[in-house]
Short mmCIF file of the C-alpha atoms (twelve columns), coordinates in Angstrom:
data_MODEL
# 
_entry.id   MODEL 
# 
loop_
_atom_site.group_PDB 
_atom_site.id 
_atom_site.type_symbol 
_atom_site.label_atom_id 
_atom_site.label_alt_id 
_atom_site.label_comp_id 
_atom_site.label_asym_id 
_atom_site.label_seq_id 
_atom_site.Cartn_x 
_atom_site.Cartn_y 
_atom_site.Cartn_z 
_atom_site.pdbx_PDB_model_num 
ATOM 1   C CA . MET A 1   -86.198 -7.885  -51.922 1 
ATOM 2   C CA . LYS A 2   -83.774 -9.733  -49.624 1 
ATOM 3   C CA . ALA A 3   -80.076 -10.263 -49.809 1 
ATOM 4   C CA . PRO A 4   -78.708 -13.561 -51.157 1 
ATOM 5   C CA . ALA A 5   -77.307 -16.035 -48.730 1 
ATOM 6   C CA . PHE A 6   -73.897 -15.226 -47.178 1 
ATOM 7   C CA . ALA A 7   -71.601 -16.417 -44.438 1 
ATOM 8   C CA . TYR A 8   -70.977 -14.278 -41.411 1 
ATOM 9   C CA . ALA A 9   -67.922 -13.785 -39.176 1 
ATOM 10  C CA . ARG A 10  -67.596 -11.289 -36.267 1 
ATOM 11  C CA . ALA A 11  -64.035 -10.031 -36.189 1 
ATOM 12  C CA . THR A 12  -62.460 -10.047 -32.681 1 
ATOM 13  C CA . SER A 13  -59.645 -7.682  -33.524 1 
ATOM 14  C CA . VAL A 14  -58.191 -5.647  -36.288 1 
ATOM 15  C CA . ALA A 15  -55.675 -8.431  -36.786 1 
ATOM 16  C CA . ASN A 16  -58.465 -10.949 -37.024 1 
ATOM 17  C CA . ALA A 17  -60.379 -8.795  -39.601 1 
ATOM 18  C CA . LEU A 18  -57.246 -8.553  -41.726 1 
ATOM 19  C CA . GLU A 19  -56.774 -12.303 -41.552 1 
ATOM 20  C CA . LEU A 20  -60.339 -12.898 -42.805 1 
ATOM 21  C CA . LEU A 21  -59.894 -10.324 -45.575 1 
ATOM 22  C CA . THR A 22  -56.581 -11.826 -46.625 1 
ATOM 23  C CA . ALA A 23  -58.278 -15.273 -46.742 1 
ATOM 24  C CA . HIS A 24  -61.338 -14.219 -48.624 1 
ATOM 25  C CA . GLY A 25  -60.268 -11.112 -50.610 1 
ATOM 26  C CA . GLU A 26  -62.985 -9.813  -53.052 1 
ATOM 27  C CA . LYS A 27  -65.448 -12.391 -51.875 1 
ATOM 28  C CA . ALA A 28  -65.832 -10.709 -48.492 1 
ATOM 29  C CA . LYS A 29  -67.258 -7.339  -47.547 1 
ATOM 30  C CA . VAL A 30  -66.777 -5.469  -44.190 1 
ATOM 31  C CA . LEU A 31  -69.841 -4.564  -42.192 1 
ATOM 32  C CA . SER A 32  -69.557 -1.535  -39.919 1 
ATOM 33  C CA . GLY A 33  -72.790 0.401   -39.475 1 
ATOM 34  C CA . GLY A 34  -74.573 -1.428  -42.239 1 
ATOM 35  C CA . GLN A 35  -76.405 1.691   -43.563 1 
ATOM 36  C CA . SER A 36  -74.945 1.360   -47.116 1 
ATOM 37  C CA . LEU A 37  -73.952 -2.245  -47.475 1 
ATOM 38  C CA . LEU A 38  -77.149 -3.920  -46.390 1 
ATOM 39  C CA . PRO A 39  -79.421 -1.832  -48.663 1 
ATOM 40  C CA . ALA A 40  -76.947 -2.618  -51.553 1 
ATOM 41  C CA . MET A 41  -77.207 -6.274  -50.731 1 
ATOM 42  C CA . ASN A 42  -81.025 -6.265  -50.442 1 
ATOM 43  C CA . LEU A 43  -81.116 -4.621  -53.919 1 
ATOM 44  C CA . ARG A 44  -78.722 -7.407  -55.217 1 
ATOM 45  C CA . LEU A 45  -76.200 -4.797  -56.158 1 
ATOM 46  C CA . LEU A 46  -73.678 -6.712  -54.073 1 
ATOM 47  C CA . ALA A 47  -73.540 -10.411 -53.262 1 
ATOM 48  C CA . PRO A 48  -70.521 -11.112 -50.937 1 
ATOM 49  C CA . GLU A 49  -69.978 -14.720 -49.904 1 
ATOM 50  C CA . LEU A 50  -68.807 -13.496 -46.418 1 
ATOM 51  C CA . ILE A 51  -69.706 -10.594 -44.276 1 
ATOM 52  C CA . ILE A 52  -66.937 -9.506  -41.871 1 
ATOM 53  C CA . ASP A 53  -68.549 -7.686  -39.004 1 
ATOM 54  C CA . ILE A 54  -66.186 -5.198  -37.354 1 
ATOM 55  C CA . GLY A 55  -68.875 -3.486  -35.245 1 
ATOM 56  C CA . GLU A 56  -67.417 -4.657  -31.905 1 
ATOM 57  C CA . LEU A 57  -63.904 -3.336  -32.466 1 
ATOM 58  C CA . ALA A 58  -63.905 -0.547  -29.854 1 
ATOM 59  C CA . GLU A 59  -60.339 0.563   -30.842 1 
ATOM 60  C CA . LEU A 60  -61.724 1.878   -34.114 1 
ATOM 61  C CA . ARG A 61  -64.083 4.397   -32.358 1 
ATOM 62  C CA . GLY A 62  -63.554 7.890   -31.078 1 
ATOM 63  C CA . VAL A 63  -62.082 11.331  -31.909 1 
ATOM 64  C CA . VAL A 64  -58.595 12.431  -30.634 1 
ATOM 65  C CA . VAL A 65  -57.054 15.891  -31.162 1 
ATOM 66  C CA . LYS A 66  -53.301 15.965  -30.675 1 
ATOM 67  C CA . GLY A 67  -50.290 17.673  -32.205 1 
ATOM 68  C CA . GLY A 68  -52.392 19.705  -34.727 1 
ATOM 69  C CA . LEU A 69  -54.206 16.574  -36.062 1 
ATOM 70  C CA . ILE A 70  -57.722 15.159  -35.533 1 
ATOM 71  C CA . THR A 71  -57.840 11.529  -35.792 1 
ATOM 72  C CA . ILE A 72  -61.296 9.818   -36.198 1 
ATOM 73  C CA . GLY A 73  -61.682 6.194   -35.796 1 
ATOM 74  C CA . ALA A 74  -63.407 4.448   -38.701 1 
ATOM 75  C CA . LEU A 75  -66.275 3.220   -36.528 1 
ATOM 76  C CA . THR A 76  -67.164 6.572   -35.171 1 
ATOM 77  C CA . ARG A 77  -70.804 7.053   -35.899 1 
ATOM 78  C CA . HIS A 78  -72.323 10.078  -37.554 1 
ATOM 79  C CA . VAL A 79  -74.171 10.972  -34.348 1 
ATOM 80  C CA . ASP A 80  -70.872 10.904  -32.545 1 
ATOM 81  C CA . LEU A 81  -69.336 13.380  -34.907 1 
ATOM 82  C CA . LEU A 82  -72.461 15.595  -34.605 1 
ATOM 83  C CA . ARG A 83  -72.213 15.602  -30.810 1 
ATOM 84  C CA . SER A 84  -68.332 15.786  -30.458 1 
ATOM 85  C CA . PRO A 85  -67.072 18.889  -28.840 1 
ATOM 86  C CA . GLU A 86  -63.664 18.328  -30.442 1 
ATOM 87  C CA . ILE A 87  -65.156 18.203  -33.921 1 
ATOM 88  C CA . ALA A 88  -67.266 21.342  -33.161 1 
ATOM 89  C CA . ALA A 89  -64.186 23.163  -31.912 1 
ATOM 90  C CA . HIS A 90  -61.696 22.194  -34.533 1 
ATOM 91  C CA . ALA A 91  -63.683 21.035  -37.653 1 
ATOM 92  C CA . PRO A 92  -67.077 22.733  -37.513 1 
ATOM 93  C CA . LEU A 93  -67.589 22.167  -41.197 1 
ATOM 94  C CA . LEU A 94  -67.841 18.447  -40.426 1 
ATOM 95  C CA . THR A 95  -70.533 19.205  -37.707 1 
ATOM 96  C CA . ASP A 96  -72.660 21.037  -40.181 1 
ATOM 97  C CA . ALA A 97  -72.167 18.465  -42.952 1 
ATOM 98  C CA . VAL A 98  -73.118 15.496  -40.739 1 
ATOM 99  C CA . ALA A 99  -76.446 17.259  -39.794 1 
ATOM 100 C CA . HIS A 100 -77.403 16.741  -43.542 1 
ATOM 101 C CA . VAL A 101 -76.499 13.081  -43.638 1 
ATOM 102 C CA . ALA A 102 -79.781 11.182  -44.154 1 
ATOM 103 C CA . HIS A 103 -82.058 10.895  -41.017 1 
ATOM 104 C CA . PRO A 104 -81.480 10.251  -37.303 1 
ATOM 105 C CA . ALA A 105 -81.973 6.518   -37.547 1 
ATOM 106 C CA . ILE A 106 -79.236 6.299   -40.131 1 
ATOM 107 C CA . ARG A 107 -76.924 8.709   -38.343 1 
ATOM 108 C CA . ASN A 108 -77.346 6.580   -35.216 1 
ATOM 109 C CA . ARG A 109 -75.892 3.457   -37.068 1 
ATOM 110 C CA . GLY A 110 -73.720 4.861   -39.983 1 
ATOM 111 C CA . THR A 111 -70.111 5.280   -39.550 1 
ATOM 112 C CA . ILE A 112 -67.565 7.637   -41.071 1 
ATOM 113 C CA . GLY A 113 -65.456 4.675   -42.251 1 
ATOM 114 C CA . GLY A 114 -68.420 2.979   -43.865 1 
ATOM 115 C CA . SER A 115 -69.450 6.247   -45.641 1 
ATOM 116 C CA . LEU A 116 -65.944 6.784   -47.098 1 
ATOM 117 C CA . ALA A 117 -65.521 3.148   -48.001 1 
ATOM 118 C CA . HIS A 118 -68.876 3.247   -49.763 1 
ATOM 119 C CA . ALA A 119 -67.785 6.311   -51.807 1 
ATOM 120 C CA . ASP A 120 -71.255 7.402   -52.951 1 
ATOM 121 C CA . PRO A 121 -70.566 10.524  -55.047 1 
ATOM 122 C CA . ALA A 122 -73.627 12.223  -53.606 1 
ATOM 123 C CA . SER A 123 -72.462 11.735  -50.010 1 
ATOM 124 C CA . GLU A 124 -71.435 14.682  -47.870 1 
ATOM 125 C CA . LEU A 125 -68.468 13.243  -45.989 1 
ATOM 126 C CA . PRO A 126 -66.141 12.284  -48.898 1 
ATOM 127 C CA . ALA A 127 -66.454 15.940  -50.157 1 
ATOM 128 C CA . CYS A 128 -65.578 17.249  -46.674 1 
ATOM 129 C CA . MET A 129 -62.524 14.951  -46.504 1 
ATOM 130 C CA . LEU A 130 -61.265 16.518  -49.807 1 
ATOM 131 C CA . THR A 131 -62.049 20.054  -48.398 1 
ATOM 132 C CA . LEU A 132 -60.346 19.427  -45.120 1 
ATOM 133 C CA . GLY A 133 -57.217 17.733  -46.713 1 
ATOM 134 C CA . ALA A 134 -57.824 14.381  -44.968 1 
ATOM 135 C CA . THR A 135 -55.654 11.290  -45.045 1 
ATOM 136 C CA . ILE A 136 -57.338 7.894   -45.035 1 
ATOM 137 C CA . ILE A 137 -55.429 5.317   -43.036 1 
ATOM 138 C CA . ALA A 138 -55.796 1.677   -44.033 1 
ATOM 139 C CA . HIS A 139 -54.312 -1.457  -42.651 1 
ATOM 140 C CA . GLY A 140 -53.463 -4.344  -44.835 1 
ATOM 141 C CA . PRO A 141 -51.136 -7.408  -45.070 1 
ATOM 142 C CA . SER A 142 -48.146 -5.108  -45.666 1 
ATOM 143 C CA . GLY A 143 -48.979 -2.836  -42.761 1 
ATOM 144 C CA . GLU A 144 -50.349 0.738   -42.664 1 
ATOM 145 C CA . ARG A 145 -51.093 2.718   -45.826 1 
ATOM 146 C CA . ARG A 146 -51.798 6.361   -45.637 1 
ATOM 147 C CA . ILE A 147 -53.892 7.613   -48.702 1 
ATOM 148 C CA . PRO A 148 -54.617 11.276  -49.350 1 
ATOM 149 C CA . ALA A 149 -58.347 11.876  -49.772 1 
ATOM 150 C CA . SER A 150 -57.587 13.385  -53.185 1 
ATOM 151 C CA . GLU A 151 -56.432 9.969   -54.277 1 
ATOM 152 C CA . PHE A 152 -58.854 7.826   -52.333 1 
ATOM 153 C CA . PHE A 153 -62.137 8.168   -54.338 1 
ATOM 154 C CA . ALA A 154 -61.843 6.472   -57.692 1 
ATOM 155 C CA . GLY A 155 -65.365 6.490   -59.100 1 
ATOM 156 C CA . ILE A 156 -68.923 5.620   -58.199 1 
ATOM 157 C CA . TYR A 157 -68.712 3.329   -55.142 1 
ATOM 158 C CA . GLU A 158 -64.950 2.830   -56.035 1 
ATOM 159 C CA . THR A 159 -62.014 3.698   -53.808 1 
ATOM 160 C CA . ALA A 160 -58.225 3.051   -53.645 1 
ATOM 161 C CA . LEU A 161 -58.695 0.362   -50.894 1 
ATOM 162 C CA . GLU A 162 -57.423 -3.021  -51.881 1 
ATOM 163 C CA . PRO A 163 -59.665 -6.074  -51.203 1 
ATOM 164 C CA . GLN A 164 -57.373 -7.183  -48.308 1 
ATOM 165 C CA . GLU A 165 -57.229 -3.686  -46.656 1 
ATOM 166 C CA . LEU A 166 -59.331 -2.314  -43.819 1 
ATOM 167 C CA . LEU A 167 -60.039 1.425   -43.428 1 
ATOM 168 C CA . VAL A 168 -59.225 2.046   -39.777 1 
ATOM 169 C CA . ALA A 169 -59.202 5.834   -39.332 1 
ATOM 170 C CA . VAL A 170 -59.199 9.308   -40.847 1 
ATOM 171 C CA . GLU A 171 -56.715 12.023  -40.050 1 
ATOM 172 C CA . LEU A 172 -57.399 15.668  -40.541 1 
ATOM 173 C CA . PRO A 173 -55.072 18.643  -39.963 1 
ATOM 174 C CA . VAL A 174 -56.540 21.183  -37.461 1 
ATOM 175 C CA . PRO A 175 -57.525 24.175  -39.677 1 
ATOM 176 C CA . PRO A 176 -55.751 27.428  -38.948 1 
ATOM 177 C CA . LYS A 177 -57.312 29.687  -36.455 1 
ATOM 178 C CA . LYS A 178 -59.792 32.191  -37.908 1 
ATOM 179 C CA . SER A 179 -60.651 29.694  -40.764 1 
ATOM 180 C CA . VAL A 180 -64.162 30.209  -42.093 1 
ATOM 181 C CA . TYR A 181 -66.209 27.507  -43.682 1 
ATOM 182 C CA . PHE A 182 -69.471 27.033  -45.762 1 
ATOM 183 C CA . PHE A 183 -71.678 24.009  -46.192 1 
ATOM 184 C CA . HIS A 184 -74.900 23.713  -48.177 1 
ATOM 185 C CA . GLU A 185 -76.597 21.187  -50.367 1 
ATOM 186 C CA . PHE A 186 -79.704 21.126  -52.552 1 
ATOM 187 C CA . ALA A 187 -81.986 18.180  -51.983 1 
ATOM 188 C CA . ARG A 188 -85.633 17.441  -52.602 1 
ATOM 189 C CA . ARG A 189 -86.100 17.149  -48.859 1 
ATOM 190 C CA . HIS A 190 -83.741 17.365  -45.862 1 
ATOM 191 C CA . GLY A 191 -82.122 13.902  -45.569 1 
ATOM 192 C CA . ASP A 192 -82.518 12.980  -49.237 1 
ATOM 193 C CA . TYR A 193 -79.539 12.392  -51.477 1 
ATOM 194 C CA . ALA A 194 -78.096 15.624  -52.573 1 
ATOM 195 C CA . ILE A 195 -78.725 17.067  -56.032 1 
ATOM 196 C CA . VAL A 196 -75.608 19.268  -55.692 1 
ATOM 197 C CA . GLY A 197 -73.605 20.072  -52.640 1 
ATOM 198 C CA . LEU A 198 -70.572 22.116  -51.533 1 
ATOM 199 C CA . ALA A 199 -68.237 21.953  -48.578 1 
ATOM 200 C CA . ALA A 200 -65.798 24.917  -48.355 1 
ATOM 201 C CA . GLN A 201 -63.011 26.024  -46.050 1 
ATOM 202 C CA . ALA A 202 -61.142 29.333  -46.341 1 
ATOM 203 C CA . LEU A 203 -58.924 31.906  -44.739 1 
ATOM 204 C CA . VAL A 204 -60.115 35.555  -45.224 1 
ATOM 205 C CA . LYS A 205 -57.610 38.435  -44.644 1 
ATOM 206 C CA . ASP A 206 -58.427 42.115  -45.166 1 
ATOM 207 C CA . GLY A 207 -61.464 41.395  -47.195 1 
ATOM 208 C CA . GLN A 208 -59.642 38.962  -49.589 1 
ATOM 209 C CA . ILE A 209 -59.604 35.200  -49.663 1 
ATOM 210 C CA . ALA A 210 -56.154 33.939  -48.694 1 
ATOM 211 C CA . ASP A 211 -56.900 30.331  -49.091 1 
ATOM 212 C CA . LEU A 212 -59.835 28.366  -50.403 1 
ATOM 213 C CA . ARG A 213 -60.809 24.750  -50.866 1 
ATOM 214 C CA . LEU A 214 -64.066 24.025  -52.551 1 
ATOM 215 C CA . GLY A 215 -65.318 20.360  -52.216 1 
ATOM 216 C CA . PHE A 216 -68.337 19.785  -54.544 1 
ATOM 217 C CA . PHE A 217 -70.452 16.527  -54.482 1 
ATOM 218 C CA . ALA A 218 -73.067 14.939  -56.584 1 
ATOM 219 C CA . VAL A 219 -71.540 16.769  -59.647 1 
ATOM 220 C CA . GLY A 220 -69.735 13.681  -61.176 1 
ATOM 221 C CA . ASP A 221 -68.665 10.156  -60.373 1 
ATOM 222 C CA . ARG A 222 -66.719 11.189  -57.336 1 
ATOM 223 C CA . PRO A 223 -66.323 14.325  -55.135 1 
ATOM 224 C CA . LEU A 224 -64.430 17.218  -56.769 1 
ATOM 225 C CA . LEU A 225 -61.911 19.558  -55.331 1 
ATOM 226 C CA . ALA A 226 -62.419 22.624  -57.661 1 
ATOM 227 C CA . ARG A 227 -59.305 24.012  -59.191 1 
ATOM 228 C CA . SER A 228 -61.271 27.157  -60.164 1 
ATOM 229 C CA . ALA A 229 -61.056 28.151  -56.467 1 
ATOM 230 C CA . GLY A 230 -57.623 29.466  -57.304 1 
ATOM 231 C CA . LYS A 231 -59.208 32.331  -59.320 1 
ATOM 232 C CA . LEU A 232 -60.689 33.733  -56.135 1 
ATOM 233 C CA . VAL A 233 -57.529 33.741  -53.968 1 
ATOM 234 C CA . ASP A 234 -55.552 36.937  -53.272 1 
ATOM 235 C CA . VAL A 235 -57.719 39.079  -55.672 1 
ATOM 236 C CA . ALA A 236 -60.314 41.738  -54.973 1 
ATOM 237 C CA . ILE A 237 -63.406 39.843  -55.674 1 
ATOM 238 C CA . THR A 238 -65.953 41.547  -57.720 1 
ATOM 239 C CA . SER A 239 -69.077 40.251  -59.466 1 
ATOM 240 C CA . THR A 240 -67.028 39.880  -62.705 1 
ATOM 241 C CA . VAL A 241 -64.170 37.928  -60.921 1 
ATOM 242 C CA . LEU A 242 -66.739 35.544  -59.323 1 
ATOM 243 C CA . SER A 243 -68.589 35.171  -62.700 1 
ATOM 244 C CA . GLU A 244 -65.263 34.171  -64.322 1 
ATOM 245 C CA . ALA A 245 -64.582 31.626  -61.550 1 
ATOM 246 C CA . CYS A 246 -68.099 30.188  -62.011 1 
ATOM 247 C CA . SER A 247 -67.371 29.864  -65.805 1 
ATOM 248 C CA . ALA A 248 -64.081 28.051  -64.986 1 
ATOM 249 C CA . LEU A 249 -66.004 25.797  -62.594 1 
ATOM 250 C CA . ASP A 250 -68.387 24.977  -65.381 1 
ATOM 251 C CA . GLN A 251 -65.495 23.599  -67.436 1 
ATOM 252 C CA . GLU A 252 -64.467 21.288  -64.642 1 
ATOM 253 C CA . LEU A 253 -67.735 19.609  -64.096 1 
ATOM 254 C CA . ASP A 254 -68.926 16.402  -65.731 1 
ATOM 255 C CA . PRO A 255 -72.270 15.917  -63.924 1 
ATOM 256 C CA . LEU A 256 -74.429 12.847  -64.351 1 
ATOM 257 C CA . GLU A 257 -78.127 12.937  -65.266 1 
ATOM 258 C CA . ASP A 258 -80.526 10.936  -63.205 1 
ATOM 259 C CA . GLN A 259 -84.188 11.131  -61.959 1 
ATOM 260 C CA . GLN A 260 -83.404 13.979  -59.786 1 
ATOM 261 C CA . ALA A 261 -81.815 16.435  -62.247 1 
ATOM 262 C CA . THR A 262 -80.326 17.013  -65.683 1 
ATOM 263 C CA . ALA A 263 -76.625 17.625  -66.097 1 
ATOM 264 C CA . ASP A 264 -77.373 21.242  -67.045 1 
ATOM 265 C CA . MET A 265 -79.423 21.738  -63.833 1 
ATOM 266 C CA . ARG A 266 -76.516 20.391  -61.750 1 
ATOM 267 C CA . ARG A 267 -74.031 22.780  -63.573 1 
ATOM 268 C CA . HIS A 268 -76.325 25.696  -62.777 1 
ATOM 269 C CA . LEU A 269 -76.795 24.792  -59.096 1 
ATOM 270 C CA . ALA A 270 -73.060 24.152  -58.580 1 
ATOM 271 C CA . LYS A 271 -72.469 27.772  -59.790 1 
ATOM 272 C CA . VAL A 272 -75.182 29.038  -57.555 1 
ATOM 273 C CA . LEU A 273 -73.551 27.345  -54.668 1 
ATOM 274 C CA . MET A 274 -70.134 28.846  -55.536 1 
ATOM 275 C CA . ALA A 275 -71.637 32.324  -55.654 1 
ATOM 276 C CA . ARG A 276 -73.377 31.849  -52.337 1 
ATOM 277 C CA . CYS A 277 -70.330 30.308  -50.743 1 
ATOM 278 C CA . VAL A 278 -68.090 33.230  -51.648 1 
ATOM 279 C CA . SER A 279 -70.713 35.753  -50.668 1 
ATOM 280 C CA . SER A 280 -71.072 34.050  -47.391 1 
ATOM 281 C CA . LEU A 281 -67.294 33.674  -46.664 1 
ATOM 282 C CA . LEU A 282 -66.815 37.417  -47.434 1 
ATOM 283 C CA . ASP A 283 -70.055 38.426  -45.782 1 
ATOM 284 C CA . ARG A 284 -71.084 40.341  -49.015 1 
ATOM 285 C CA . PRO A 285 -74.660 39.312  -49.927 1 
ATOM 286 C CA . GLY A 286 -74.522 41.559  -53.027 1 
ATOM 287 C CA . LEU A 287 -71.986 39.242  -54.799 1 
ATOM 288 C CA . ARG A 288 -74.620 36.416  -55.263 1 
ATOM 289 C CA . ALA A 289 -76.887 38.031  -57.897 1 
ATOM 290 C CA . GLY A 290 -74.158 39.825  -59.828 1 
ATOM 291 C CA . ALA A 291 -72.054 36.827  -60.367 1 
ATOM 292 C CA . LEU A 292 -74.768 34.819  -62.042 1 
ATOM 293 C CA . ALA A 293 -76.295 37.715  -64.040 1 
# 
């Protein structure tokens, strides 16, 4: 199947892209890497009248670490994140997660801005943004708008971006020293859409978790920052405590059923991931089995 006919404009600057978005609003779509937009158009899920190509805007590329913040331009490709020494040093969770994004051909074209704006609930990067406490930076007719990741994702393929706004960058706080992280996803094959996934960041002191953020994906219509993580902070974690946290997580989830998994299967796998995550963060393999017994 091919996309319906559309007009095309190559933006020459961020200001030019905003002019085009202001003029055409919801009738236009922004093209960055094209790895999400073009398949959706070919499947006739989207039919914009105008494509605004921002691919040549070099000012939207790159990673900068300064003043305790990591700023990532919206056009930074997945492969750039994967190879970035700054990301590996300051946000290794993101390096691990990107390695699970689809396949090399897609990682060579896909961008972080495109992935976040597409807001697929089974995608790795939106959950990472929740876990890492990111701020999404958008430009629009009224200037810059900074949107916490926790308020950005609004549903399946829905975000807080207004039709006249352009996602230009992502800002992450540099995690504290000695932070530990965990990333894993269940998928039929490496590179397939996740059935359930988890991105986690934590601080561990004296054998206890002092801070913990658990970002689940593919468990609902948007990524989920689990409140049940609070049950694991500043307590001596036993199998019973972990089991209670898994039960609390179960109450938070509202997974969808599709051709890959039932809702019950996703609930079970999410709890398996939580147990594996805590076991890994504390380096206590014995916790896994006991928590799910």
